[in-house]
Tab-separated table of C-alpha atoms in Angstrom:
chain	number	residue	atom	x	y	z
A	1	MET	CA	-18.775	4.101	-12.426
A	2	ILE	CA	-15.999	2.299	-10.578
A	3	ALA	CA	-13.805	-0.660	-11.506
A	4	LEU	CA	-12.468	-2.778	-8.647
A	5	ALA	CA	-8.946	-4.160	-9.020
A	6	MET	CA	-7.286	-6.812	-6.879
A	7	ILE	CA	-3.829	-8.340	-7.239
A	8	THR	CA	-3.600	-11.889	-5.908
A	9	LYS	CA	-1.242	-14.789	-5.402
A	10	ASN	CA	-2.664	-17.939	-3.807
A	11	SER	CA	-5.037	-15.653	-1.943
A	12	LEU	CA	-7.826	-18.146	-1.314
A	13	GLU	CA	-5.439	-20.557	0.404
A	14	ARG	CA	-3.597	-17.833	2.312
A	15	VAL	CA	-6.531	-15.693	3.497
A	16	LYS	CA	-8.850	-18.718	3.815
A	17	GLU	CA	-12.436	-18.074	4.929
A	18	ASP	CA	-11.746	-14.356	5.379
A	19	PHE	CA	-11.277	-14.011	1.613
A	20	ALA	CA	-15.046	-14.239	1.241
A	21	LYS	CA	-15.485	-11.516	3.891
A	22	VAL	CA	-13.142	-9.245	1.930
A	23	TRP	CA	-15.300	-9.586	-1.182
A	24	GLU	CA	-18.568	-9.264	0.720
A	25	SER	CA	-17.361	-6.016	2.262
A	26	SER	CA	-16.663	-4.655	-1.220
A	27	LEU	CA	-20.329	-4.769	-2.201
A	28	GLN	CA	-20.940	-1.367	-0.612
A	29	ILE	CA	-18.826	0.117	-3.439
A	30	PRO	CA	-20.834	0.698	-6.668
A	31	TYR	CA	-18.446	-1.049	-9.057
A	32	ASN	CA	-19.510	-2.881	-12.197
A	33	VAL	CA	-16.172	-4.374	-13.280
A	34	ILE	CA	-13.660	-6.572	-11.461
A	35	ILE	CA	-10.062	-6.554	-12.694
A	36	LEU	CA	-8.247	-9.530	-11.206
A	37	VAL	CA	-4.482	-9.743	-11.716
A	38	ASP	CA	-3.698	-13.217	-10.474
A	39	ASP	CA	-0.232	-14.775	-10.266
A	40	SER	CA	-1.287	-17.826	-8.258
A	41	ASP	CA	0.146	-21.316	-8.601
A	42	ASN	CA	-3.320	-22.707	-9.358
A	43	ASN	CA	-6.809	-21.581	-10.434
A	44	LYS	CA	-8.511	-21.684	-7.031
A	45	THR	CA	-8.484	-17.916	-6.464
A	46	ARG	CA	-9.672	-17.222	-10.015
A	47	GLU	CA	-12.501	-19.722	-9.673
A	48	PHE	CA	-13.637	-18.171	-6.386
A	49	VAL	CA	-13.697	-14.653	-7.854
A	50	LYS	CA	-15.522	-15.862	-10.966
A	51	LYS	CA	-18.286	-17.380	-8.833
A	52	PHE	CA	-18.525	-14.109	-6.885
A	53	ALA	CA	-18.680	-12.043	-10.093
A	54	ASP	CA	-21.359	-14.301	-11.557
A	55	LYS	CA	-23.413	-14.177	-8.371
A	56	TYR	CA	-23.412	-10.383	-8.174
A	57	GLN	CA	-23.465	-9.739	-11.945
A	58	LYS	CA	-20.081	-8.046	-12.182
A	59	GLU	CA	-18.048	-8.078	-15.375
A	60	LEU	CA	-14.798	-9.943	-14.723
A	61	ILE	CA	-11.463	-9.418	-16.475
A	62	VAL	CA	-8.674	-11.783	-15.426
A	63	GLU	CA	-5.020	-11.486	-16.356
A	64	SER	CA	-1.630	-12.521	-15.048
A	65	SER	CA	0.971	-9.833	-14.488
A	66	ARG	CA	2.505	-8.398	-17.604
A	67	LEU	CA	6.246	-8.227	-16.977
A	68	TYR	CA	7.146	-4.944	-18.730
A	69	GLU	CA	10.606	-6.260	-19.698
A	70	TRP	CA	11.310	-7.338	-16.107
A	71	HIS	CA	12.349	-10.918	-15.301
A	72	LYS	CA	9.552	-11.688	-12.819
A	73	ALA	CA	6.208	-10.482	-11.516
A	74	THR	CA	6.281	-7.867	-8.740
A	75	ARG	CA	3.688	-5.748	-6.982
A	76	ALA	CA	4.490	-2.988	-9.481
A	77	THR	CA	3.946	-5.198	-12.535
A	78	ALA	CA	0.665	-6.415	-11.043
A	79	ARG	CA	-0.520	-2.872	-10.220
A	80	GLN	CA	0.549	-1.598	-13.650
A	81	THR	CA	-1.267	-4.469	-15.339
A	82	ALA	CA	-4.447	-3.599	-13.457
A	83	ILE	CA	-4.090	0.077	-14.410
A	84	ASP	CA	-3.469	-0.745	-18.070
A	85	VAL	CA	-6.448	-3.141	-18.176
A	86	PHE	CA	-8.564	-0.390	-16.587
A	87	PHE	CA	-7.681	2.073	-19.368
A	88	GLU	CA	-7.863	-0.478	-22.168
A	89	ASN	CA	-11.231	-1.996	-21.274
A	90	THR	CA	-13.284	0.572	-19.388
A	91	SER	CA	-14.302	4.211	-19.451
A	92	ASN	CA	-14.954	4.189	-15.699
A	93	LYS	CA	-14.080	7.305	-13.773
A	94	TRP	CA	-12.490	5.594	-10.759
A	95	LEU	CA	-10.243	2.589	-10.181
A	96	PHE	CA	-10.550	1.016	-6.725
A	97	PHE	CA	-7.639	-1.082	-5.466
A	98	LEU	CA	-8.621	-3.510	-2.704
A	99	ASP	CA	-6.071	-5.821	-1.093
A	100	ASP	CA	-6.939	-9.499	-0.743
A	101	ASP	CA	-6.619	-9.336	3.077
A	102	PHE	CA	-8.546	-6.116	3.696
A	103	ILE	CA	-12.128	-6.021	4.991
A	104	LEU	CA	-13.827	-2.677	4.370
A	105	GLY	CA	-15.564	-1.194	7.374
A	106	ASP	CA	-19.252	-0.357	7.253
A	107	GLY	CA	-19.701	3.123	5.859
A	108	TRP	CA	-16.566	3.167	3.698
A	109	TRP	CA	-18.428	4.290	0.586
A	110	ARG	CA	-20.638	6.674	2.540
A	111	GLU	CA	-17.517	8.489	3.763
A	112	ALA	CA	-15.718	8.359	0.408
A	113	LYS	CA	-18.556	9.351	-1.927
A	114	PRO	CA	-18.549	13.129	-1.169
A	115	TYR	CA	-14.835	13.295	-2.025
A	116	THR	CA	-15.421	11.651	-5.418
A	117	GLU	CA	-17.487	14.700	-6.324
A	118	LEU	CA	-14.578	17.096	-5.690
A	119	GLU	CA	-12.620	17.610	-8.921
A	120	LYS	CA	-9.242	18.130	-7.235
A	121	VAL	CA	-9.385	14.879	-5.256
A	122	GLY	CA	-7.442	12.183	-7.073
A	123	LEU	CA	-6.889	9.576	-4.361
A	124	ILE	CA	-9.054	8.404	-1.458
A	125	TRP	CA	-7.589	6.019	1.111
A	126	GLY	CA	-9.135	4.393	4.182
A	127	ILE	CA	-7.098	3.869	7.352
A	128	ASP	CA	-5.816	0.318	7.801
A	129	TYR	CA	-6.487	-0.899	11.321
A	130	THR	CA	-4.567	-4.069	12.206
A	131	PRO	CA	-6.229	-5.724	15.217
A	132	PHE	CA	-4.344	-9.001	14.655
A	133	TRP	CA	-0.888	-7.392	14.534
A	134	LYS	CA	-0.392	-7.635	18.282
A	135	ASP	CA	3.292	-6.658	18.357
A	136	ARG	CA	2.620	-3.351	16.621
A	137	ILE	CA	-0.365	-2.524	18.817
A	138	GLN	CA	1.650	-3.208	21.984
A	139	TRP	CA	4.543	-1.095	20.696
A	140	LEU	CA	2.250	1.833	19.815
A	141	ASN	CA	0.469	1.605	23.165
A	142	ALA	CA	3.826	1.714	24.959
A	143	ARG	CA	4.678	4.893	23.068
A	144	LYS	CA	1.172	6.293	23.651
A	145	VAL	CA	0.611	6.649	19.898
A	146	SER	CA	-2.814	5.711	18.537
A	147	GLU	CA	-3.082	3.296	15.637
A	148	ARG	CA	-4.998	5.971	13.742
A	149	GLU	CA	-2.235	8.540	14.225
A	150	HIS	CA	0.449	6.051	13.194
A	151	ALA	CA	-1.452	4.956	10.078
A	152	ILE	CA	-2.054	8.518	8.877
A	153	ARG	CA	1.572	9.462	9.514
A	154	SER	CA	2.742	6.477	7.473
A	155	PHE	CA	0.286	7.246	4.670
A	156	ASN	CA	1.438	10.859	4.451
A	157	ILE	CA	4.978	9.596	3.871
A	158	ARG	CA	4.463	6.657	1.534
A	159	GLY	CA	0.807	6.262	0.699
A	160	GLY	CA	-1.085	2.979	0.675
A	161	LEU	CA	-3.169	0.893	-1.691
A	162	HIS	CA	-5.010	-1.427	0.694
A	163	ASP	CA	-8.336	0.267	-0.085
A	164	THR	CA	-7.738	3.114	-2.465
A	165	LEU	CA	-9.852	4.965	-5.009
A	166	LEU	CA	-7.892	6.533	-7.869
A	167	ARG	CA	-9.364	9.072	-10.279
A	168	ARG	CA	-8.877	8.137	-13.934
A	169	GLU	CA	-7.294	11.449	-14.923
A	170	ALA	CA	-4.986	11.377	-11.890
A	171	ILE	CA	-3.272	8.131	-12.922
A	172	GLU	CA	-3.422	8.498	-16.698
A	173	GLY	CA	0.021	7.920	-18.194
A	174	ILE	CA	1.593	6.430	-15.085
A	175	LYS	CA	4.367	3.872	-15.665
A	176	LEU	CA	5.631	2.096	-12.562
A	177	PRO	CA	9.239	0.850	-12.621
A	178	PRO	CA	8.732	-2.934	-12.744
A	179	TRP	CA	11.302	-3.584	-9.981
A	180	LEU	CA	9.080	-1.842	-7.414
A	181	HIS	CA	8.125	-4.870	-5.339
A	182	VAL	CA	7.550	-2.440	-2.455
A	183	TYR	CA	6.731	1.285	-2.358
A	184	GLU	CA	4.718	1.117	-5.567
A	185	ASP	CA	2.026	2.758	-3.434
A	186	ALA	CA	4.369	5.666	-2.687
A	187	TRP	CA	5.084	6.069	-6.402
A	188	ILE	CA	1.382	6.192	-7.256
A	189	LYS	CA	0.584	8.700	-4.492
A	190	ARG	CA	3.432	10.974	-5.589
A	191	TYR	CA	2.295	10.711	-9.227
A	192	VAL	CA	-1.258	11.712	-8.309
A	193	GLU	CA	0.011	14.698	-6.334
A	194	CYS	CA	2.396	15.742	-9.101
A	195	LYS	CA	-0.548	15.724	-11.520
A	196	GLY	CA	-2.111	18.394	-9.305
A	197	TYR	CA	-4.606	16.254	-7.364
A	198	ASN	CA	-5.118	15.879	-3.628
A	199	ALA	CA	-5.015	12.691	-1.570
A	200	VAL	CA	-7.549	12.386	1.261
A	201	VAL	CA	-7.968	9.971	4.169
A	202	ILE	CA	-11.225	8.539	5.472
A	203	ASP	CA	-11.600	6.897	8.866
A	204	VAL	CA	-13.914	3.900	9.095
A	205	PRO	CA	-13.486	0.615	11.044
A	206	ASN	CA	-11.543	-1.272	8.368
A	207	ILE	CA	-9.763	-4.509	9.237
A	208	HIS	CA	-6.390	-5.272	7.690
A	209	LEU	CA	-5.884	-8.965	8.387
A	210	ARG	CA	-2.070	-8.936	8.458
A	211	SER	CA	-0.628	-10.119	11.760
A	212	ASP	CA	3.090	-9.364	11.505
A	213	ALA	CA	5.759	-7.383	9.688
A	214	SER	CA	7.214	-10.324	7.789
A	215	GLY	CA	7.735	-10.389	4.062
A	216	TYR	CA	10.349	-7.658	3.559
A	217	SER	CA	13.673	-8.905	2.263
A	218	LYS	CA	16.997	-7.050	2.268
A	219	ASN	CA	16.365	-6.272	-1.378
A	220	ASP	CA	12.966	-4.783	-0.481
A	221	ILE	CA	14.660	-2.499	2.052
A	222	GLU	CA	17.130	-1.351	-0.610
A	223	ILE	CA	14.200	-0.595	-2.921
A	224	ALA	CA	12.491	1.392	-0.148
A	225	ILE	CA	15.635	3.477	0.383
A	226	LYS	CA	16.068	4.128	-3.350
A	227	VAL	CA	12.438	5.136	-3.844
A	228	SER	CA	12.400	7.290	-0.722
A	229	ALA	CA	15.424	9.162	-2.084
A	230	LEU	CA	14.033	9.402	-5.633
A	231	LEU	CA	10.683	10.739	-4.438
A	232	ASN	CA	12.044	12.707	-1.481
A	233	LEU	CA	9.593	10.990	0.875
A	234	GLU	CA	11.420	11.318	4.195
A	235	LYS	CA	13.505	14.196	5.494
A	236	ILE	CA	16.409	12.578	7.322
A	237	SER	CA	18.570	15.365	8.741
A	238	PHE	CA	21.852	14.946	10.552
A	239	SER	CA	20.097	15.723	13.842
A	240	THR	CA	17.500	13.019	13.091
A	241	LEU	CA	20.299	10.561	12.465
A	242	LEU	CA	22.021	11.516	15.728
A	243	LYS	CA	18.749	11.227	17.623
A	244	THR	CA	18.314	7.699	16.270
A	245	LEU	CA	21.942	6.821	16.998
A	246	PHE	CA	21.647	7.778	20.655
A	247	GLY	CA	18.078	6.554	20.975
A	248	LEU	CA	18.847	2.935	21.886
A	249	PRO	CA	17.810	3.330	25.568
A	250	GLY	CA	14.418	4.592	24.445
A	251	TYR	CA	13.877	1.681	22.079
A	252	MET	CA	14.780	-0.798	24.813
A	253	TYR	CA	12.498	0.978	27.282
A	254	TYR	CA	9.536	0.902	24.908
A	255	SER	CA	10.274	-2.743	24.132
A	256	TYR	CA	10.073	-3.479	27.861
A	257	ARG	CA	6.871	-1.419	28.175
A	258	SER	CA	5.298	-3.396	25.318
A	259	HIS	CA	6.121	-6.706	27.044
A	260	HIS	CA	8.906	-7.694	24.689
A	261	SER	CA	12.510	-8.587	25.364
A	262	MET	CA	15.220	-5.933	25.445
A	263	SER	CA	16.843	-7.676	22.499
A	264	LYS	CA	13.760	-6.949	20.363
A	265	GLY	CA	14.124	-3.259	21.160
A	266	TYR	CA	17.760	-3.458	20.139
A	267	LEU	CA	16.884	-5.104	16.804
A	268	ILE	CA	14.221	-2.473	16.034
A	269	TRP	CA	16.742	0.284	16.843
A	270	LYS	CA	19.428	-1.358	14.706
A	271	ASP	CA	17.118	-1.735	11.691
A	272	ARG	CA	15.897	1.859	11.899
A	273	LEU	CA	19.386	3.243	12.381
A	274	THR	CA	20.662	1.285	9.378
A	275	TYR	CA	17.736	2.409	7.220
A	276	ARG	CA	18.036	6.067	8.194
A	277	ALA	CA	21.821	6.107	7.833
A	278	LYS	CA	21.650	4.624	4.326
A	279	LEU	CA	18.884	7.034	3.361
A	280	PHE	CA	20.820	10.003	4.791
A	281	PHE	CA	23.834	9.202	2.603
A	282	THR	CA	21.760	8.469	-0.528
A	283	LYS	CA	21.498	11.356	-2.980
A	284	LYS	CA	18.005	12.861	-3.006
A	285	THR	CA	16.091	14.019	-6.060
A	286	LYS	CA	15.425	17.766	-6.053
A	287	ASP	CA	12.340	17.436	-8.253
A	288	PRO	CA	10.447	14.170	-7.559
A	289	CYS	CA	7.746	15.109	-10.053
A	290	SER	CA	10.274	15.000	-12.872
A	291	VAL	CA	10.953	11.384	-11.896
A	292	VAL	CA	7.389	10.068	-11.727
A	293	ILE	CA	5.949	12.116	-14.579
A	294	SER	CA	8.773	11.215	-16.948
A	295	SER	CA	7.723	7.544	-16.670
A	296	ASN	CA	11.329	6.547	-17.165
A	297	LEU	CA	11.219	2.754	-17.055
A	298	SER	CA	14.968	2.680	-17.630
A	299	LEU	CA	15.451	3.582	-13.973
A	300	LYS	CA	17.411	0.671	-12.605
A	301	LEU	CA	17.608	-0.707	-9.098
């Protein structure tokens, strides 16, 4: 059987009427337990999920994030709480993470089910299509890169947990550093792979409801750089850095092609150059598996 886990914070108010569509789309997955890790400011999201669970006869376990000696809740503490609740309260073979703003496409389970029967598959992820993120679609179209190609490329680097099945044995023992407010998905994917399991991608018409790239602070970017170096996610060579450095005309051209101002192209170039330069000069881990398998929660940001 499968347990469905969702981490939420004021989701009903933020996602609005689409929150119901997210849950309705989940019914194609044969889960019998809902694990809700809710850090909302009120009980509205919890009450909605309880009504849903009662209606469809699903067992419901609700918790707030456990902090794991950290000073506040993060995506990592919420994910870790869901994983711990999964192991403490169920014997289910698979844990399914579904984001609160992700509508599963028809046929998701039909495509995923054959992979659940393969013993070496430990993670199954469905492509996140973002029809409401107009800026990204215009940018990709200008570069003649399909959304599918871009999503798979990003997943291969850092994973994703929007709609992800995780095999019980593949995540057993995992301990996420509690400061991972971003890239906790990359940590989980690397852990699964280091345990000897494969990650696979399925392509169905999912809808990720996000409409922009907002929400990443300077601290989040620093976390992304640290984790990328720790897990050796991206190979930034000196030639890659030089290509980015002298690539400003290309960024401005593609910004123009995607019907944006030249200044937007400059800002995208500046952010990517800064990220890649910092990552290039950050010491990389030679053995990422020793990092994730050791479950060293003393790793500090």
